[in-house]
Amino acid sequence: MNNILIIEDEQAIAELEKDYLEMNGFHITVCEDGLTGSETALSGDFDLIILDLMLPEIDGYEVCRRVREVKDIPIIMVSAKKEDLDKIYGLGMGADDYMTKPFSPSELVARVKAHMTRYSRLMSAKKSNNDILEIKGLRIDKTARRVFIGGVEKQFTTKEYDLLVFLAEHPDVVYTKQELFKEIWGMESVGDITTVTVHIKKIREKMEDDPSTPRYIETIWGVGYRFKVS
Ligand code: CA
């Protein structure tokens, strides 16, 4: 996620943008006219485009239109004339951002990073085919090993997480502490079943509004625990 295409006919500006972005770890391709630029944008694998408005062959408006027909990568349009950028707003060109020349290279880098972050988040949300377990407002992303309660992420240690997932995957089944210890820590582990009690307590402190009356993991006195469904 760091390939940027710069379409800019003023070499000095293109060089400046390229230098700053490369210093920040981006890989840069430069095209000096609109036609080459749009062809390169459509055939290549870019994550963001910095597009000048006034270009030889075809202008930035047209490049933007052609790219937008096929790709939804972020496009930052730049122009020397503020009026032109006002026109872009008016046209609803589908560009994601606009900058008036001259701009500071660090401002450009900041905006590029912001758009990259937003775009990659969007892409990963779209692509996500993670293994998700959802139960009673609890959402466990098993692929990413992340836990959310009411949309808020909670941090668990490895064993707390394993224990929680095991119970949540077997709702309404009562397990003894011995069974849970064997399941999560394995036969060969050093420790005893009070480890289970301690971990359950920690899990409750993290996920329950009131750990003394748990909504999720219920204590079955004299037996063990179960993940409560209703
Ligand atoms: Ca130009």
Tab-separated table of N, CA and C and ligand atoms in Angstrom, residues 7-10 13 32 52-56 78-80 101, ligand 1:
chain	number	residue	atom	x	y	z
A	7	ILE	N	0.961	12.774	-11.611
A	7	ILE	CA	0.781	13.237	-12.986
A	7	ILE	C	0.965	14.751	-12.968
A	8	GLU	N	2.078	15.203	-13.460
A	8	GLU	CA	2.492	16.601	-13.309
A	8	GLU	C	3.459	16.962	-14.435
A	9	ASP	N	3.154	18.038	-15.165
A	9	ASP	CA	4.024	18.406	-16.286
A	9	ASP	C	5.160	19.359	-15.897
A	10	GLU	N	5.062	19.977	-14.723
A	10	GLU	CA	6.175	20.827	-14.293
A	10	GLU	C	7.181	19.969	-13.541
A	13	ILE	N	8.234	20.659	-9.870
A	13	ILE	CA	7.217	20.308	-8.865
A	13	ILE	C	7.133	18.798	-8.691
A	32	GLU	N	4.239	12.804	-17.231
A	32	GLU	CA	4.291	14.246	-17.496
A	32	GLU	C	3.163	14.768	-18.375
A	52	ASP	N	-2.208	16.837	-11.362
A	52	ASP	CA	-2.210	18.254	-11.707
A	52	ASP	C	-3.396	18.506	-12.638
A	53	LEU	N	-3.900	19.725	-12.599
A	53	LEU	CA	-5.083	20.030	-13.412
A	53	LEU	C	-4.736	20.385	-14.859
A	54	MET	N	-3.787	21.331	-15.031
A	54	MET	CA	-3.429	21.747	-16.377
A	54	MET	C	-2.299	20.878	-16.897
A	55	LEU	N	-2.647	20.021	-17.868
A	55	LEU	CA	-1.679	19.050	-18.377
A	55	LEU	C	-1.718	19.018	-19.896
A	56	PRO	N	-0.610	18.673	-20.553
A	56	PRO	CA	-0.638	18.467	-22.005
A	56	PRO	C	-1.491	17.229	-22.349
A	78	VAL	N	-4.235	18.939	-7.806
A	78	VAL	CA	-3.492	20.156	-7.496
A	78	VAL	C	-3.582	21.130	-8.670
A	79	SER	N	-3.646	22.413	-8.316
A	79	SER	CA	-3.673	23.429	-9.363
A	79	SER	C	-3.069	24.725	-8.840
A	80	ALA	N	-2.533	25.507	-9.760
A	80	ALA	CA	-1.977	26.807	-9.376
A	80	ALA	C	-3.108	27.794	-9.136
A	101	LYS	N	-1.359	25.199	-5.536
A	101	LYS	CA	0.093	25.417	-5.625
A	101	LYS	C	0.407	26.885	-5.364
B	1	CA	CA	0.453	21.887	-15.119
